[in-house]
Amino acid sequence: MEKEFVVIGLGRFGGSIVKELNKLDIDVMAIDSDEARVNEYADIATHAVIADTTDETVLKSLGIRNFDHVVVAIGDNIQASILTTLILKDLGVAQVTAKAQNDYHAKVLSKIGADTVVHPERDMGRRIAHKLSNASVLDYLELADEHSIVEIIAGPTLEGRSILDLDLRANYGLNIIAIKRNSHITVSPDPEEYIERGDILIVIGHDNDLSRFESKLENK
Ligand code: ATP
């Protein structure tokens, strides 16, 4: 059976989720208290509804508990975001993903039962800072608190070294999970594999260990 999704709050973040689900041919109900916003999504969402989601009776009448996953994309109005999340979990919605505006908001959302808390501005900021700070870092993805995956392009420091010889696990507590060479990707590469200039190493580990390794590569 296909999953049923609801997005509450049609700002840039919530709106882009609705558009992307629509492109993926996935049914989505879009809700916002602002009529103009809802009208914008009338032809994109499967159903577009004007509703104030801090009103429990409104959510009940929409049959919200029958949906598999609800995204709370209300940002600026933190009170509305918290109250909506609380009501959704109270009504028994299985999966609630909520967008946080700041760390305190994120903590409260987790405490009241949000299954996933996302912090898009902070995460994107961190990602860009890592890319800016080191020319070898192509991308950075936070996995959980203090653990990340980075994509590192091999320059002169890594060129011609084998994975065994680098021994990132012993030296930095890091693991190379894949190597991209041209358009080919090798998952769990052989330790005997020699790194070529321009290879992209996909490395996983603790943020402190990743930073130590990144600084070793700086300008080299
Ligand atoms: P973004 O950062 O994603 O662009 P935004 O700044 O445009 O968001 P926000 O204030 O974060 O807007 O709110 C997103 C949407 O949530 C708005 O369109 C707003 O009308 C809607 N919204 C706010 N409160 C409620 C509520 N109680 N019920 C339903 N929708 C709400």
Short mmCIF file of C-alpha atoms and ligand atoms in Angstrom, two decimals:
data_model
loop_
_atom_site.label_atom_id
_atom_site.label_comp_id
_atom_site.label_asym_id
_atom_site.label_seq_id
_atom_site.Cartn_x
_atom_site.Cartn_y
_atom_site.Cartn_z
CA MET A 1 0.00 0.00 0.00
CA GLU A 2 1.27 3.50 -0.83
CA LYS A 3 2.26 5.76 2.02
CA GLU A 4 0.19 8.82 2.68
CA PHE A 5 1.91 12.11 3.51
CA VAL A 6 0.82 15.46 4.89
CA VAL A 7 2.86 18.68 4.87
CA ILE A 8 1.77 21.43 7.26
CA GLY A 9 3.17 24.91 6.50
CA LEU A 10 3.77 25.90 2.91
CA GLY A 11 6.76 28.24 3.24
CA ARG A 12 9.88 27.60 1.14
CA PHE A 13 10.77 24.43 3.07
CA GLY A 14 7.32 22.81 3.29
CA GLY A 15 6.49 23.96 -0.23
CA SER A 16 9.59 22.32 -1.69
CA ILE A 17 8.70 19.02 0.02
CA VAL A 18 5.21 19.12 -1.52
CA LYS A 19 6.64 19.91 -4.99
CA GLU A 20 9.22 17.14 -4.77
CA LEU A 21 6.68 14.52 -3.58
CA ASN A 22 4.44 15.56 -6.45
CA LYS A 23 7.33 15.10 -8.91
CA LEU A 24 7.90 11.64 -7.42
CA ASP A 25 4.22 10.86 -8.03
CA ILE A 26 3.52 10.50 -4.33
CA ASP A 27 0.19 11.65 -2.89
CA VAL A 28 0.48 14.52 -0.44
CA MET A 29 -2.00 16.63 1.45
CA ALA A 30 -0.80 20.24 1.90
CA ILE A 31 -2.14 22.33 4.77
CA ASP A 32 -1.64 25.99 5.64
CA SER A 33 -3.65 28.57 7.54
CA ASP A 34 -2.93 31.13 4.81
CA GLU A 35 -5.42 30.91 1.95
CA ALA A 36 -3.07 32.44 -0.64
CA ARG A 37 -0.38 29.84 0.15
CA VAL A 38 -2.91 27.01 -0.11
CA ASN A 39 -4.14 28.31 -3.48
CA GLU A 40 -0.56 28.22 -4.79
CA TYR A 41 -0.48 24.47 -4.10
CA ALA A 42 -4.02 23.62 -5.27
CA ASP A 43 -2.71 22.05 -8.50
CA ILE A 44 0.46 20.56 -7.02
CA ALA A 45 -0.78 18.75 -3.91
CA THR A 46 -3.30 15.92 -4.05
CA HIS A 47 -5.41 17.92 -1.58
CA ALA A 48 -4.70 21.49 -0.45
CA VAL A 49 -6.50 22.55 2.69
CA ILE A 50 -6.83 25.84 4.58
CA ALA A 51 -6.65 24.98 8.27
CA ASP A 52 -5.16 26.13 11.55
CA THR A 53 -3.40 22.99 12.76
CA THR A 54 -3.24 24.16 16.36
CA ASP A 55 -6.94 23.27 16.50
CA GLU A 56 -7.26 19.60 17.46
CA THR A 57 -10.83 19.27 16.14
CA VAL A 58 -9.69 20.49 12.70
CA LEU A 59 -6.92 17.89 12.57
CA LYS A 60 -9.34 15.18 13.70
CA SER A 61 -11.87 16.15 11.04
CA LEU A 62 -9.14 15.85 8.39
CA GLY A 63 -8.59 12.26 9.54
CA ILE A 64 -4.94 13.08 10.24
CA ARG A 65 -4.31 9.88 12.21
CA ASN A 66 -4.84 7.84 9.03
CA PHE A 67 -1.76 9.36 7.41
CA ASP A 68 1.57 7.57 7.74
CA HIS A 69 3.81 10.60 7.93
CA VAL A 70 3.21 14.26 8.73
CA VAL A 71 5.82 16.97 8.21
CA VAL A 72 5.44 20.06 10.39
CA ALA A 73 7.12 22.79 8.35
CA ILE A 74 5.90 25.74 10.41
CA GLY A 75 9.01 27.71 11.27
CA ASP A 76 8.64 31.26 12.52
CA ASN A 77 5.60 30.60 14.67
CA ILE A 78 7.37 28.32 17.15
CA GLN A 79 4.33 28.08 19.39
CA ALA A 80 2.16 26.82 16.50
CA SER A 81 4.88 24.35 15.48
CA ILE A 82 5.11 22.90 19.01
CA LEU A 83 1.37 22.74 19.56
CA THR A 84 0.76 21.12 16.16
CA THR A 85 3.45 18.49 16.81
CA LEU A 86 2.02 17.75 20.25
CA ILE A 87 -1.52 17.29 18.90
CA LEU A 88 -0.30 15.07 16.04
CA LYS A 89 1.52 12.73 18.43
CA ASP A 90 -1.45 12.81 20.83
CA LEU A 91 -3.76 11.77 18.02
CA GLY A 92 -1.49 8.84 17.25
CA VAL A 93 0.24 9.87 13.99
CA ALA A 94 3.02 7.29 13.60
CA GLN A 95 5.72 9.47 12.05
CA VAL A 96 6.07 13.19 12.63
CA THR A 97 8.99 15.12 11.15
CA ALA A 98 9.25 18.66 12.48
CA LYS A 99 11.39 21.58 11.35
CA ALA A 100 13.26 23.44 14.09
CA GLN A 101 14.23 27.12 13.96
CA ASN A 102 16.92 26.86 16.64
CA ASP A 103 18.51 24.39 19.07
CA TYR A 104 16.02 25.12 21.85
CA HIS A 105 13.07 24.59 19.51
CA ALA A 106 14.69 21.30 18.35
CA LYS A 107 15.01 20.09 21.96
CA VAL A 108 11.37 20.84 22.73
CA LEU A 109 10.18 19.11 19.54
CA SER A 110 12.14 15.96 20.45
CA LYS A 111 10.86 16.03 24.03
CA ILE A 112 7.21 16.20 22.97
CA GLY A 113 7.60 13.21 20.69
CA ALA A 114 8.61 14.38 17.20
CA ASP A 115 10.13 11.30 15.57
CA THR A 116 12.54 13.29 13.43
CA VAL A 117 13.66 16.87 13.96
CA VAL A 118 15.27 18.66 11.04
CA HIS A 119 17.21 21.88 11.14
CA PRO A 120 17.73 22.75 7.47
CA GLU A 121 19.30 26.20 7.84
CA ARG A 122 21.82 25.03 10.46
CA ASP A 123 22.67 21.84 8.56
CA MET A 124 23.13 23.62 5.26
CA GLY A 125 25.25 26.28 6.99
CA ARG A 126 27.52 23.62 8.47
CA ARG A 127 27.78 21.84 5.15
CA ILE A 128 28.82 25.01 3.36
CA ALA A 129 31.29 25.99 6.13
CA HIS A 130 33.06 22.62 5.77
CA LYS A 131 33.27 23.01 2.00
CA LEU A 132 34.58 26.58 2.33
CA SER A 133 37.12 25.72 4.99
CA ASN A 134 38.96 23.15 2.94
CA ALA A 135 39.30 22.83 -0.81
CA SER A 136 39.61 19.04 -0.45
CA VAL A 137 36.15 18.73 1.09
CA LEU A 138 33.47 18.39 -1.58
CA ASP A 139 30.56 17.61 0.66
CA TYR A 140 29.69 17.07 4.29
CA LEU A 141 26.69 15.26 5.67
CA GLU A 142 25.88 15.15 9.36
CA LEU A 143 24.64 11.69 10.36
CA ALA A 144 23.95 12.11 14.04
CA ASP A 145 25.38 14.15 16.85
CA GLU A 146 29.11 14.49 16.18
CA HIS A 147 29.29 11.88 13.40
CA SER A 148 29.42 12.74 9.73
CA ILE A 149 30.23 11.56 6.24
CA VAL A 150 32.56 13.70 4.12
CA GLU A 151 33.54 13.52 0.49
CA ILE A 152 37.22 14.30 0.10
CA ILE A 153 38.99 14.78 -3.21
CA ALA A 154 42.42 13.18 -3.30
CA GLY A 155 45.25 15.64 -3.89
CA PRO A 156 49.03 15.19 -3.67
CA THR A 157 48.93 14.06 0.00
CA LEU A 158 46.83 11.02 -0.81
CA GLU A 159 47.89 10.27 -4.37
CA GLY A 160 49.75 6.97 -4.77
CA ARG A 161 49.02 5.81 -1.21
CA SER A 162 47.15 2.59 -0.57
CA ILE A 163 44.22 2.46 1.84
CA LEU A 164 46.21 0.01 3.93
CA ASP A 165 49.15 2.36 4.04
CA LEU A 166 46.98 5.34 5.04
CA ASP A 167 45.40 3.23 7.79
CA LEU A 168 42.77 5.86 8.56
CA ARG A 169 41.12 3.52 11.05
CA ALA A 170 44.19 3.29 13.29
CA ASN A 171 45.50 6.80 12.65
CA TYR A 172 42.25 8.75 12.78
CA GLY A 173 39.43 6.36 13.78
CA LEU A 174 37.88 6.90 10.33
CA ASN A 175 36.58 4.48 7.71
CA ILE A 176 36.60 4.84 3.94
CA ILE A 177 33.22 3.51 2.89
CA ALA A 178 33.55 4.07 -0.84
CA ILE A 179 35.76 5.55 -3.54
CA LYS A 180 34.42 7.34 -6.60
CA ARG A 181 36.72 7.27 -9.61
CA ASN A 182 35.39 8.96 -12.74
CA SER A 183 31.79 7.82 -12.75
CA HIS A 184 32.50 4.49 -11.08
CA ILE A 185 31.90 3.92 -7.39
CA THR A 186 33.56 1.13 -5.37
CA VAL A 187 31.87 0.38 -2.08
CA SER A 188 34.09 -1.02 0.71
CA PRO A 189 37.25 -0.66 -1.38
CA ASP A 190 40.02 -3.23 -1.18
CA PRO A 191 42.71 -2.13 1.35
CA GLU A 192 45.34 -2.80 -1.35
CA GLU A 193 43.69 -0.23 -3.60
CA TYR A 194 45.95 2.69 -4.58
CA ILE A 195 44.46 6.15 -4.49
CA GLU A 196 44.71 8.25 -7.63
CA ARG A 197 44.67 12.04 -7.81
CA GLY A 198 41.06 13.18 -8.26
CA ASP A 199 39.56 10.11 -6.58
CA ILE A 200 36.74 11.02 -4.26
CA LEU A 201 36.94 9.27 -0.90
CA ILE A 202 33.74 8.90 1.07
CA VAL A 203 34.82 8.84 4.69
CA ILE A 204 32.76 8.29 7.83
CA GLY A 205 33.69 9.07 11.42
CA HIS A 206 33.56 11.35 14.43
CA ASP A 207 33.62 15.08 13.61
CA ASN A 208 36.83 15.67 15.60
CA ASP A 209 38.63 12.87 13.74
CA LEU A 210 37.33 14.12 10.40
CA SER A 211 38.59 17.63 11.21
CA ARG A 212 42.04 16.27 12.11
CA PHE A 213 42.19 14.41 8.81
CA GLU A 214 40.84 17.38 6.83
CA SER A 215 43.47 19.73 8.30
CA LYS A 216 46.20 17.25 7.29
CA LEU A 217 45.04 17.65 3.70
CA GLU A 218 44.80 21.43 3.76
CA ASN A 219 46.55 23.09 0.83
CA LYS A 220 48.40 19.90 -0.01
P1 ATP B 1 10.34 28.94 5.26
O1 ATP B 1 11.54 29.27 6.13
O2 ATP B 1 10.13 27.47 5.06
O3 ATP B 1 10.29 29.71 3.99
P2 ATP B 1 8.40 30.88 6.05
O4 ATP B 1 9.31 31.81 6.78
O5 ATP B 1 7.91 31.24 4.71
O6 ATP B 1 9.05 29.41 6.07
P3 ATP B 1 7.00 30.15 8.38
O7 ATP B 1 6.62 31.29 9.26
O8 ATP B 1 8.16 29.34 8.77
O9 ATP B 1 7.11 30.67 6.90
O10 ATP B 1 5.70 29.25 8.24
C1 ATP B 1 5.52 28.39 7.18
C2 ATP B 1 4.04 28.34 6.88
O11 ATP B 1 3.35 27.84 8.03
C3 ATP B 1 3.41 29.70 6.56
O12 ATP B 1 2.87 29.63 5.25
C4 ATP B 1 2.32 29.85 7.60
O13 ATP B 1 1.11 30.40 7.06
C5 ATP B 1 2.09 28.41 8.05
N1 ATP B 1 1.52 28.36 9.40
C6 ATP B 1 1.90 29.06 10.49
N2 ATP B 1 1.13 28.75 11.54
C7 ATP B 1 0.24 27.83 11.12
C8 ATP B 1 -0.84 27.10 11.74
N3 ATP B 1 -1.15 27.28 13.02
N4 ATP B 1 -1.56 26.23 10.99
C9 ATP B 1 -1.24 26.03 9.69
N5 ATP B 1 -0.26 26.67 9.04
C10 ATP B 1 0.47 27.57 9.74
#
